[in-house]
CSV table of C-alpha atoms in Angstrom, one decimal:
chain,number,residue,atom,x,y,z
D,10,MET,CA,-36.8,-55.1,36.7
D,11,PRO,CA,-37.4,-54.1,40.0
D,12,LYS,CA,-40.7,-52.2,39.8
D,13,PHE,CA,-41.5,-49.0,41.7
D,14,LYS,CA,-44.0,-50.2,43.3
D,15,VAL,CA,-42.2,-53.3,45.3
D,16,LEU,CA,-40.6,-50.6,47.0
D,17,ILE,CA,-43.9,-48.1,47.9
D,18,PHE,CA,-44.8,-51.4,49.5
D,19,LEU,CA,-42.2,-52.0,51.6
D,20,ARG,CA,-41.9,-48.4,53.0
D,21,ARG,CA,-45.6,-48.5,53.3
D,22,THR,CA,-44.3,-51.7,55.5
D,23,MET,CA,-42.5,-50.5,58.1
D,24,LEU,CA,-44.6,-47.9,58.6
D,25,TRP,CA,-47.0,-50.8,59.0
D,26,LEU,CA,-44.3,-52.2,61.8
D,27,ASN,CA,-43.2,-49.0,63.4
D,28,PHE,CA,-46.7,-48.2,63.8
D,29,PHE,CA,-47.1,-51.4,65.9
D,30,ALA,CA,-43.3,-51.5,67.4
D,31,ILE,CA,-44.7,-47.8,69.0
D,32,LEU,CA,-47.8,-49.0,69.7
D,33,PHE,CA,-46.7,-51.6,71.4
D,34,ASN,CA,-43.7,-49.2,73.6
D,35,ALA,CA,-46.1,-47.4,73.7
D,36,THR,CA,-48.5,-50.1,75.7
D,37,LEU,CA,-45.9,-51.2,77.7
D,38,PHE,CA,-45.5,-49.0,80.1
D,39,VAL,CA,-49.6,-48.5,80.8
D,40,TYR,CA,-50.0,-52.2,80.4
D,41,THR,CA,-46.9,-52.5,83.2
D,42,THR,CA,-47.6,-50.3,85.3
D,43,ASP,CA,-51.4,-51.0,85.9
D,44,TYR,CA,-49.8,-54.9,86.9
D,45,VAL,CA,-47.6,-52.8,89.0
D,46,ILE,CA,-50.8,-51.4,90.4
D,47,LYS,CA,-53.0,-54.2,90.7
D,48,SER,CA,-50.1,-56.8,91.9
D,49,SER,CA,-49.5,-53.7,95.1
D,50,GLN,CA,-45.5,-53.9,93.8
D,51,SER,CA,-45.4,-50.0,93.3
D,52,TYR,CA,-43.1,-49.6,96.4
D,53,GLN,CA,-40.5,-52.1,95.5
D,54,PHE,CA,-40.9,-50.6,91.5
D,55,LEU,CA,-40.5,-46.3,92.4
D,56,GLU,CA,-37.2,-47.7,94.0
D,57,SER,CA,-36.1,-49.6,90.6
D,58,LEU,CA,-35.5,-46.8,89.2
D,59,HIS,CA,-33.8,-43.9,89.0
D,60,HIS,CA,-36.0,-41.0,88.4
D,61,ILE,CA,-40.6,-40.6,89.3
D,62,PRO,CA,-41.6,-41.9,85.8
D,63,ASP,CA,-44.2,-40.3,84.0
D,64,SER,CA,-48.1,-40.6,83.5
D,65,PRO,CA,-48.6,-44.0,81.1
D,66,GLN,CA,-51.9,-42.3,79.7
D,67,ALA,CA,-49.1,-39.0,78.9
D,68,ILE,CA,-46.5,-42.1,76.8
D,69,PHE,CA,-48.9,-43.3,75.3
D,70,TRP,CA,-50.8,-40.7,74.4
D,71,GLU,CA,-47.8,-38.3,73.2
D,72,SER,CA,-46.7,-41.4,70.9
D,73,MET,CA,-50.0,-42.4,69.4
D,74,ILE,CA,-50.6,-38.6,68.3
D,75,SER,CA,-47.6,-37.8,67.4
D,76,PHE,CA,-46.7,-41.1,65.3
D,77,SER,CA,-50.6,-39.8,63.3
D,78,VAL,CA,-48.8,-36.3,62.8
D,79,LEU,CA,-45.8,-37.8,60.8
D,80,ALA,CA,-48.1,-40.9,58.6
D,81,ALA,CA,-50.0,-38.1,58.3
D,82,VAL,CA,-47.2,-35.8,56.7
D,83,MET,CA,-45.9,-39.3,55.7
D,84,ALA,CA,-48.7,-39.8,53.5
D,85,PHE,CA,-49.7,-36.1,51.9
D,86,HIS,CA,-45.5,-35.8,51.5
D,87,HIS,CA,-46.2,-39.2,48.3
D,88,HIS,CA,-49.4,-38.2,47.3
D,89,TYR,CA,-49.1,-34.4,46.4
D,90,VAL,CA,-45.5,-33.8,47.0
D,91,LYS,CA,-43.6,-34.6,43.7
D,92,ASP,CA,-41.9,-32.6,41.3
D,93,ASN,CA,-41.2,-30.3,43.7
D,94,ALA,CA,-37.3,-30.0,44.6
D,95,LYS,CA,-37.8,-27.6,47.3
D,96,LEU,CA,-41.5,-28.7,49.2
D,97,SER,CA,-39.9,-32.5,49.0
D,98,ASN,CA,-37.4,-31.1,51.0
D,99,THR,CA,-39.3,-29.4,53.8
D,100,THR,CA,-41.8,-32.3,53.6
D,101,VAL,CA,-38.4,-34.4,55.0
D,102,PHE,CA,-37.3,-32.0,57.4
D,103,ILE,CA,-40.9,-32.5,58.7
D,104,GLU,CA,-41.2,-36.2,59.0
D,105,PHE,CA,-37.3,-35.7,61.1
D,106,THR,CA,-39.4,-33.4,63.9
D,107,LEU,CA,-42.3,-35.2,64.3
D,108,ALA,CA,-40.1,-38.2,63.7
D,109,ILE,CA,-38.1,-36.5,66.8
D,110,PHE,CA,-41.6,-35.7,68.4
D,111,VAL,CA,-42.3,-39.6,68.2
D,112,PHE,CA,-39.4,-39.9,70.2
D,113,LEU,CA,-38.8,-38.0,72.8
D,114,SER,CA,-43.0,-39.0,73.7
D,115,LEU,CA,-41.9,-43.4,74.1
D,116,ARG,CA,-38.8,-41.5,76.1
D,117,LEU,CA,-36.2,-42.4,73.5
D,118,THR,CA,-36.7,-46.6,73.8
D,119,TYR,CA,-37.1,-46.4,70.5
D,120,ASN,CA,-35.0,-44.7,67.3
D,121,GLY,CA,-36.0,-47.5,65.2
D,122,ILE,CA,-37.9,-44.1,64.2
D,123,PHE,CA,-35.3,-42.6,62.1
D,124,LEU,CA,-34.5,-45.4,59.5
D,125,LEU,CA,-38.1,-44.9,58.7
D,126,VAL,CA,-37.8,-41.0,57.6
D,127,PHE,CA,-34.5,-42.2,56.6
D,128,VAL,CA,-36.6,-44.8,54.1
D,129,ASP,CA,-38.8,-41.8,53.0
D,130,PHE,CA,-36.0,-39.7,52.4
D,131,ILE,CA,-34.3,-42.3,49.4
D,132,ILE,CA,-37.8,-42.8,48.3
D,133,SER,CA,-39.3,-39.1,47.7
D,134,ASN,CA,-35.7,-37.3,46.1
D,135,ARG,CA,-35.5,-40.9,44.2
D,136,ASN,CA,-34.7,-38.8,41.0
D,137,GLN,CA,-33.0,-35.2,42.7
D,138,TYR,CA,-30.2,-37.0,43.6
D,139,ASP,CA,-28.2,-38.5,41.1
D,140,PHE,CA,-27.3,-41.9,42.2
D,141,ARG,CA,-23.9,-42.2,41.5
D,142,ASP,CA,-23.4,-38.9,43.8
D,143,TYR,CA,-21.7,-40.5,46.9
D,144,LEU,CA,-21.1,-37.3,48.0
D,145,VAL,CA,-24.8,-37.2,48.8
D,146,TRP,CA,-25.2,-39.8,50.1
D,147,ILE,CA,-22.0,-40.9,51.7
D,148,VAL,CA,-22.9,-37.6,53.8
D,149,VAL,CA,-27.0,-39.0,54.0
D,150,VAL,CA,-25.7,-42.2,55.4
D,151,ALA,CA,-23.7,-40.7,57.6
D,152,PHE,CA,-25.7,-38.5,59.9
D,153,LEU,CA,-28.1,-41.7,60.1
D,154,LEU,CA,-25.4,-43.5,61.4
D,155,PHE,CA,-24.6,-40.8,63.9
D,156,LEU,CA,-27.8,-40.5,64.5
D,157,LEU,CA,-29.2,-44.4,65.4
D,158,VAL,CA,-25.0,-44.1,67.8
D,159,ILE,CA,-26.1,-41.2,69.8
D,160,THR,CA,-29.3,-42.2,70.2
D,161,ASP,CA,-29.0,-45.7,71.5
D,162,TYR,CA,-31.2,-46.7,74.7
D,163,SER,CA,-27.7,-47.6,76.5
D,164,ILE,CA,-25.1,-44.3,75.4
D,165,LEU,CA,-28.0,-42.3,76.3
D,166,SER,CA,-28.9,-44.3,80.3
D,167,HIS,CA,-24.6,-43.3,81.0
D,168,PHE,CA,-26.5,-38.8,80.7
D,169,MET,CA,-29.3,-38.9,82.0
D,170,THR,CA,-32.3,-40.5,83.6
D,171,LEU,CA,-34.2,-42.1,81.5
D,172,PRO,CA,-36.7,-44.8,81.9
D,173,ASP,CA,-35.8,-48.7,81.2
D,174,LEU,CA,-38.5,-51.0,79.5
D,175,THR,CA,-36.1,-54.0,81.2
D,176,ILE,CA,-36.8,-52.6,85.2
D,177,TYR,CA,-41.1,-52.5,83.8
D,178,LEU,CA,-41.3,-56.5,82.2
D,179,ASN,CA,-39.0,-57.7,84.9
D,180,PHE,CA,-42.0,-56.8,86.7
D,181,LEU,CA,-44.7,-58.5,85.2
D,182,PRO,CA,-45.1,-62.2,85.7
D,183,VAL,CA,-43.3,-64.9,84.3
D,184,SER,CA,-44.3,-66.5,81.8
D,185,ILE,CA,-44.9,-63.3,80.6
D,186,GLY,CA,-42.3,-60.0,80.3
D,187,PRO,CA,-39.7,-62.4,78.9
D,188,LYS,CA,-41.8,-62.8,75.7
D,189,LEU,CA,-42.2,-59.8,76.4
D,190,LEU,CA,-38.2,-58.7,75.9
D,191,VAL,CA,-38.2,-61.2,72.8
D,192,LEU,CA,-41.0,-59.3,70.8
D,193,LYS,CA,-40.2,-55.7,71.5
D,194,ASN,CA,-36.3,-56.9,70.1
D,195,PHE,CA,-37.8,-58.7,67.2
D,196,MET,CA,-39.9,-56.0,66.3
D,197,THR,CA,-36.7,-53.8,66.5
D,198,ILE,CA,-34.5,-56.8,64.3
D,199,LEU,CA,-37.4,-57.3,61.8
D,200,ASN,CA,-37.7,-53.3,61.4
D,201,LEU,CA,-34.0,-53.5,61.0
D,202,SER,CA,-34.3,-55.9,58.6
D,203,LEU,CA,-36.3,-54.4,56.7
D,204,PHE,CA,-34.8,-51.4,56.2
D,205,VAL,CA,-31.3,-52.9,54.3
D,206,LEU,CA,-33.3,-55.0,52.7
D,207,ILE,CA,-35.4,-51.5,51.1
D,208,LEU,CA,-31.9,-49.7,50.5
D,209,ILE,CA,-30.5,-53.4,48.6
D,210,TYR,CA,-33.8,-53.3,46.1
D,211,PHE,CA,-33.4,-49.4,45.8
D,212,ALA,CA,-29.9,-49.2,44.9
D,213,ILE,CA,-30.5,-52.4,42.5
D,214,TYR,CA,-33.8,-50.0,41.3
D,215,GLN,CA,-32.0,-47.6,40.4
D,216,LEU,CA,-28.9,-49.4,39.1
D,217,ASN,CA,-31.7,-51.1,36.4
D,218,GLN,CA,-33.2,-47.3,36.2
D,219,GLU,CA,-29.6,-46.6,34.5
D,220,ASN,CA,-29.2,-48.9,32.1
D,221,ASP,CA,-32.7,-48.7,31.6
D,222,ILE,CA,-32.0,-45.2,30.9
D,223,GLN,CA,-28.6,-46.0,28.9
D,224,ASN,CA,-30.5,-48.4,26.7
D,225,LYS,CA,-32.9,-46.2,25.1
D,226,LEU,CA,-30.9,-43.9,24.9
D,227,ALA,CA,-28.2,-46.5,22.6
D,228,LEU,CA,-31.6,-46.7,20.3
D,229,ALA,CA,-32.1,-42.5,20.4
D,230,SER,CA,-28.4,-42.9,18.9
D,231,LYS,CA,-28.7,-45.4,16.6
D,232,ALA,CA,-32.5,-44.0,14.9
D,233,ASN,CA,-30.5,-40.5,14.8
D,234,TYR,CA,-26.9,-41.7,12.6
D,235,GLU,CA,-29.4,-43.5,10.9
D,236,LEU,CA,-32.4,-41.4,10.0
D,237,LYS,CA,-29.5,-39.1,9.5
D,238,ASN,CA,-27.8,-41.6,6.8
D,239,TYR,CA,-30.6,-41.6,5.5
D,240,ALA,CA,-31.4,-38.4,4.7
D,241,ALA,CA,-27.8,-37.4,2.9
D,242,LEU,CA,-28.7,-40.7,1.5
D,243,SER,CA,-31.4,-39.0,0.0
D,244,GLU,CA,-30.3,-35.2,-0.9
D,245,TYR,CA,-27.0,-37.5,-2.8
D,246,ILE,CA,-30.1,-39.5,-4.6
D,247,ALA,CA,-32.1,-36.0,-5.2
D,248,LYS,CA,-29.4,-34.1,-5.7
D,249,ASP,CA,-28.3,-36.9,-8.8
D,250,ARG,CA,-32.5,-36.8,-10.2
D,251,GLU,CA,-31.6,-33.0,-10.3
D,252,ARG,CA,-29.2,-33.9,-12.7
D,253,LYS,CA,-30.6,-35.8,-14.9
D,254,ARG,CA,-33.5,-34.0,-15.0
D,255,ILE,CA,-31.3,-31.1,-15.9
D,256,ALA,CA,-29.5,-33.4,-18.7
D,257,ARG,CA,-32.3,-34.1,-19.9
D,258,ASP,CA,-34.0,-30.5,-20.2
D,259,ILE,CA,-30.2,-29.3,-22.2
D,260,HIS,CA,-30.6,-32.4,-24.6
D,261,ASP,CA,-33.8,-30.7,-25.6
D,262,SER,CA,-32.1,-27.7,-26.2
D,263,VAL,CA,-29.6,-29.1,-27.9
D,264,GLY,CA,-32.1,-31.2,-30.1
D,265,HIS,CA,-34.8,-28.0,-30.8
D,266,ALA,CA,-31.6,-26.1,-31.9
D,267,LEU,CA,-30.4,-28.7,-33.9
D,268,THR,CA,-33.7,-28.9,-35.4
D,269,GLY,CA,-33.6,-24.9,-36.9
D,270,ILE,CA,-30.2,-25.5,-37.7
D,271,ALA,CA,-31.5,-28.1,-39.8
D,272,ALA,CA,-34.5,-26.4,-41.5
D,273,GLY,CA,-32.0,-23.4,-41.6
D,274,ILE,CA,-29.1,-25.9,-44.2
D,275,ASP,CA,-32.4,-26.5,-46.2
D,276,ALA,CA,-33.4,-23.0,-47.0
D,277,THR,CA,-29.9,-22.3,-47.6
D,278,LEU,CA,-29.6,-24.8,-49.9
D,279,VAL,CA,-32.6,-23.7,-51.8
D,280,LEU,CA,-31.2,-20.5,-52.0
D,281,ILE,CA,-27.9,-21.0,-53.0
D,282,ASP,CA,-28.9,-21.8,-56.8
D,283,ILE,CA,-32.0,-18.4,-56.4
D,284,ASN,CA,-30.0,-15.5,-54.8
D,285,LYS,CA,-26.6,-15.6,-53.1
D,286,ASP,CA,-26.7,-12.8,-51.2
D,287,GLU,CA,-29.8,-14.3,-49.7
D,288,ALA,CA,-28.9,-17.4,-48.4
D,289,LYS,CA,-25.5,-15.8,-47.3
D,290,SER,CA,-27.7,-14.3,-45.2
D,291,GLN,CA,-29.2,-17.2,-43.7
D,292,LEU,CA,-26.0,-18.4,-42.9
D,293,GLU,CA,-24.8,-15.7,-41.5
D,294,LYS,CA,-27.9,-16.3,-39.5
D,295,ILE,CA,-27.2,-20.1,-38.4
D,296,GLN,CA,-23.4,-19.4,-37.8
D,297,ILE,CA,-24.4,-17.0,-34.9
D,298,ALA,CA,-27.2,-19.2,-34.0
D,299,VAL,CA,-24.8,-21.5,-33.2
D,300,LYS,CA,-22.4,-20.0,-31.3
D,301,GLN,CA,-25.5,-18.8,-29.7
D,302,GLY,CA,-26.5,-22.2,-28.6
D,303,ILE,CA,-22.3,-24.1,-28.0
D,304,LYS,CA,-23.0,-21.1,-25.2
D,305,ASP,CA,-25.2,-22.3,-23.5
D,306,VAL,CA,-24.9,-25.6,-24.1
D,307,ARG,CA,-22.0,-24.6,-22.2
D,308,LYS,CA,-23.9,-23.2,-19.2
D,309,ALA,CA,-25.3,-25.3,-18.8
D,310,LEU,CA,-22.8,-28.1,-18.0
D,311,ASN,CA,-21.3,-26.2,-15.7
D,312,ARG,CA,-23.5,-26.4,-13.9
D,313,ILE,CA,-24.3,-29.6,-13.4
D,314,ARG,CA,-20.5,-30.2,-13.2
D,315,PRO,CA,-20.0,-31.3,-9.7
D,316,GLY,CA,-18.3,-28.2,-7.4
D,317,ALA,CA,-15.7,-30.5,-5.9
D,318,LEU,CA,-14.2,-30.6,-9.8
D,319,ASN,CA,-14.5,-27.2,-9.9
D,320,ASN,CA,-12.5,-27.2,-6.8
D,321,TYR,CA,-10.4,-30.0,-6.7
D,322,THR,CA,-8.3,-32.1,-8.7
D,323,LEU,CA,-10.0,-35.3,-9.5
D,324,LYS,CA,-8.3,-37.8,-6.9
D,325,GLU,CA,-8.7,-35.1,-4.6
D,326,SER,CA,-12.6,-34.6,-5.4
D,327,LEU,CA,-14.0,-38.6,-6.1
D,328,LYS,CA,-11.7,-38.9,-2.1
D,329,LYS,CA,-14.4,-36.0,-0.9
D,330,MET,CA,-16.3,-37.1,-2.7
D,331,LEU,CA,-15.9,-41.1,-1.4
D,332,LYS,CA,-15.5,-39.8,2.5
D,333,GLU,CA,-18.4,-38.4,2.7
D,334,TYR,CA,-20.5,-41.2,1.4
D,335,ALA,CA,-18.4,-43.8,4.3
D,336,ASP,CA,-19.3,-41.2,6.7
D,337,ILE,CA,-22.6,-41.0,5.7
D,338,SER,CA,-23.0,-44.4,5.2
D,339,ARG,CA,-20.3,-46.6,7.4
D,340,ILE,CA,-19.9,-48.4,3.9
D,341,LYS,CA,-16.0,-49.6,3.4
D,342,ILE,CA,-14.8,-48.1,0.2
D,343,ASP,CA,-10.8,-49.1,-0.7
D,344,PHE,CA,-9.5,-46.7,-3.1
D,345,SER,CA,-5.8,-46.5,-5.3
D,346,TYR,CA,-5.8,-43.9,-7.6
D,347,HIS,CA,-2.4,-45.2,-9.7
D,348,TRP,CA,-3.4,-42.2,-13.3
D,349,GLY,CA,-1.5,-39.5,-12.1
D,350,SER,CA,-1.5,-36.5,-13.2
D,351,ALA,CA,-3.6,-38.1,-17.0
D,352,ASP,CA,-4.8,-34.6,-17.8
D,353,PHE,CA,-8.6,-35.8,-18.6
D,354,GLU,CA,-10.7,-33.0,-20.8
D,355,LYS,CA,-14.0,-32.0,-18.3
D,356,THR,CA,-16.4,-33.9,-19.9
D,357,THR,CA,-14.5,-37.2,-19.0
D,358,GLU,CA,-13.8,-35.9,-15.4
D,359,ASP,CA,-17.3,-35.8,-15.2
D,360,VAL,CA,-17.8,-39.5,-16.1
D,361,VAL,CA,-15.7,-41.4,-14.4
D,362,PHE,CA,-17.0,-38.6,-11.1
D,363,ARG,CA,-20.4,-39.6,-12.0
D,364,ILE,CA,-20.2,-43.3,-12.8
D,365,ILE,CA,-17.8,-44.4,-9.3
D,366,GLU,CA,-20.3,-41.9,-7.4
D,367,GLU,CA,-24.0,-44.1,-9.4
D,368,SER,CA,-22.2,-47.3,-8.1
D,369,ILE,CA,-21.7,-46.4,-4.7
D,370,THR,CA,-25.1,-45.2,-4.6
D,371,ASN,CA,-26.2,-49.2,-6.4
D,372,SER,CA,-24.0,-51.0,-3.5
D,373,LEU,CA,-26.5,-49.4,-1.2
D,374,ARG,CA,-29.5,-48.5,-2.3
D,375,HIS,CA,-29.9,-52.3,-4.0
D,376,GLY,CA,-26.3,-55.0,-2.6
D,377,HIS,CA,-26.5,-53.6,0.2
D,378,ALA,CA,-22.8,-54.2,1.0
D,379,SER,CA,-20.6,-52.4,3.3
D,380,GLN,CA,-17.2,-52.9,1.9
D,381,VAL,CA,-16.4,-51.4,-1.8
D,382,SER,CA,-13.8,-51.3,-3.5
D,383,ILE,CA,-12.5,-49.0,-6.5
D,384,ALA,CA,-8.9,-49.3,-7.9
D,385,CYS,CA,-7.6,-47.0,-11.2
D,386,THR,CA,-5.3,-48.4,-13.2
D,387,LYS,CA,-4.0,-47.9,-16.3
D,388,PRO,CA,-3.3,-52.2,-17.6
D,389,GLU,CA,-2.4,-50.8,-22.1
D,390,GLN,CA,0.1,-47.3,-22.9
D,391,ASN,CA,-3.7,-45.8,-24.7
D,392,THR,CA,-6.0,-47.0,-21.8
D,393,TYR,CA,-6.8,-45.4,-18.5
D,394,GLN,CA,-8.8,-48.2,-16.3
D,395,MET,CA,-11.1,-48.0,-13.5
D,396,VAL,CA,-13.0,-51.3,-11.4
D,397,ILE,CA,-15.0,-51.2,-9.2
D,398,LYS,CA,-16.3,-54.2,-7.4
D,399,ASP,CA,-18.9,-54.6,-3.6
D,400,ASN,CA,-19.5,-57.2,-1.5
D,401,GLY,CA,-23.1,-56.5,-2.3
D,402,LEU,CA,-26.0,-59.6,-2.7
D,403,GLY,CA,-25.3,-59.2,-6.9
D,404,ALA,CA,-27.6,-60.1,-9.8
D,405,LYS,CA,-27.7,-63.5,-11.7
D,406,LYS,CA,-29.4,-61.5,-14.3
D,407,ILE,CA,-28.5,-58.8,-15.3
D,408,ILE,CA,-31.2,-56.4,-16.3
D,409,PRO,CA,-30.1,-52.4,-17.6
D,410,GLY,CA,-32.1,-50.0,-15.1
D,411,TYR,CA,-31.9,-46.5,-15.9
D,412,GLY,CA,-28.6,-46.4,-13.8
D,413,ILE,CA,-26.9,-48.9,-16.0
D,414,THR,CA,-28.8,-47.3,-18.8
D,415,GLN,CA,-27.2,-44.4,-17.9
D,416,MET,CA,-23.2,-44.7,-17.1
D,417,LYS,CA,-23.5,-47.0,-20.7
D,418,GLU,CA,-24.7,-43.5,-22.2
D,419,ARG,CA,-21.1,-40.7,-20.6
D,420,VAL,CA,-18.9,-43.7,-20.9
D,421,ALA,CA,-19.9,-44.1,-24.8
D,422,ILE,CA,-20.1,-40.4,-25.0
D,423,ILE,CA,-15.5,-40.5,-24.5
D,424,ASN,CA,-15.3,-43.8,-26.2
D,425,GLY,CA,-15.6,-45.7,-23.7
D,426,LYS,CA,-16.1,-49.5,-23.0
D,427,ILE,CA,-18.1,-50.7,-19.8
D,428,SER,CA,-19.1,-53.6,-17.9
D,429,PHE,CA,-21.4,-55.5,-15.5
D,430,ASP,CA,-20.4,-59.2,-13.5
D,431,GLY,CA,-23.1,-59.8,-10.9
D,432,GLN,CA,-21.7,-63.0,-9.9
D,433,ASN,CA,-19.8,-62.2,-6.2
D,434,GLY,CA,-21.0,-59.0,-5.1
D,435,PHE,CA,-21.5,-56.6,-7.9
D,436,LYS,CA,-18.0,-55.1,-10.0
D,437,ILE,CA,-18.1,-52.5,-13.2
D,438,VAL,CA,-15.1,-52.3,-15.0
D,439,VAL,CA,-14.6,-48.8,-17.0
D,440,ASP,CA,-11.9,-48.9,-20.0
D,441,ILE,CA,-11.2,-45.6,-21.2
D,442,PRO,CA,-9.4,-45.1,-24.4
D,443,VAL,CA,-6.2,-42.1,-23.8
D,444,GLU,CA,-6.5,-38.9,-25.4
D,445,ASP,CA,-4.7,-37.6,-27.9
D,446,ASP,CA,-5.0,-34.1,-26.8
D,447,SER,CA,-7.0,-32.1,-23.4
D,448,TYR,CA,-9.2,-29.5,-23.5
D,449,ASP,CA,-12.5,-28.2,-22.5
C-alpha cells in the first residue's frame, strides 16, 4: 500500500524544485542585467523593454526572503500543526499569502509556487475532508485552475506592463541564452509534472486508506458478531447447567422426603399392633409430609420449566427457541411439526423441549454443524416420533456423556425410547407413546 512518507518526500522534492526555479528566475534578472551593462547594451536593452526595470538585486532578495519565510511556515505547519483544523487552515492561508508575495517579488514571471501551496493544502487536510467529498475538492481545484489562468504571464502581460524574461535572455550570447530558456521551461514543466504525480499518488493513497479502514471495520464487525454468538451460546449453556443443578437439588430433596416417609411407615408398622391410635396419628403425619413434598416438587419443577412453555404452545415455543439459536449462531434449522393439536402433559412437553435444546447445543459445540433438521411426526397411531439430524462431524463410536445420559433419563420418565446414530453427521430418534389421559 502507498505510504504517507512517500507523499512527504514528493512534497519536499517539489519544495526544493520551486526553490531552484525561484532562485534561477531571480538570478536571471541579476545576471542578465550585469551582462547587459558590461557588454554596453544598456540603451538597446532599455529600448526593448516597455518600462524601466526594477532593481535586479531588489527582485532577487525580495523573492528569496519571501520564499524562505514560506518554506519556514510550511515546515512549522507539518511539524507542529497536526490535529488543529482551525490553525491548519489559518496556516494554509498564510502560506497562500506568502506565495502571492513570492509571485509579486518575481514580477509575476513564475506562478508555479501556487501548485506547491495547493499540494501542502491537500496533504495537511487529508484527514479533515472525505476524499469522496467531491464538492470540496471540485471547488478547490476550480479555484486553483482559475488562479493559474489569471496569473499566467501571457495573459497578465495584456493588461499590465511586465518585465519579460525572454527579452532579458535575448541579450545573452547565443550559446547561453537558448539553453537558459530551455532550462527555465524544463523546471516549469517538471514542477507541473511533479504536481500531477502527487495528485495521482494522493488519490491512490486515500483510496487504499479507505479500503483499509473498511477491511478493519469488517473484521471488527465479524469479531463482534462472533463474540455475540459466543456470549449467547454461553448464556444458553449456563442456563442449561443451572437447570441441571436445580434438577439435582430436587432429586436430593425428593430422596430426603422419601427417606423420611419410609422411616415413618416403618414406625407405623411397629405401632399398628401396639397402639392403633398412635399408628393413625403417625399416618396422618406421613400424609401431611407427602402432600407438602408434592407441593415442593411441583413448585421446583415449575421454576425450571422453560419460560417459553408457560406462554406459548409447544409448537410455538419450539419455533421461538430454534429461531433464537439460528439468529445467534448462523446455523440453518429446518423444522417441521406434524403433531397437530396433540395435548401433551407438562412433563412430556418439558422433555421434548429439553431434548431439542440439548441436541442443537451439541450440534454446535461438538459437531460444528451448519445445518440441522428436526421433524416431529406420527408414524404410528400410538407413537409420536421426533427425528433430529445434523451435518456435523458425527461420531464413529458413541460414548454417552452427561448430555446423552440426561436425554435417556428424560425419555425414560415419559416411557419413551431414544436412539443415536453418529454416521454421516449425528442423528437422534425419539419415540413417545401416545398418552391415554393428559394431566398437569
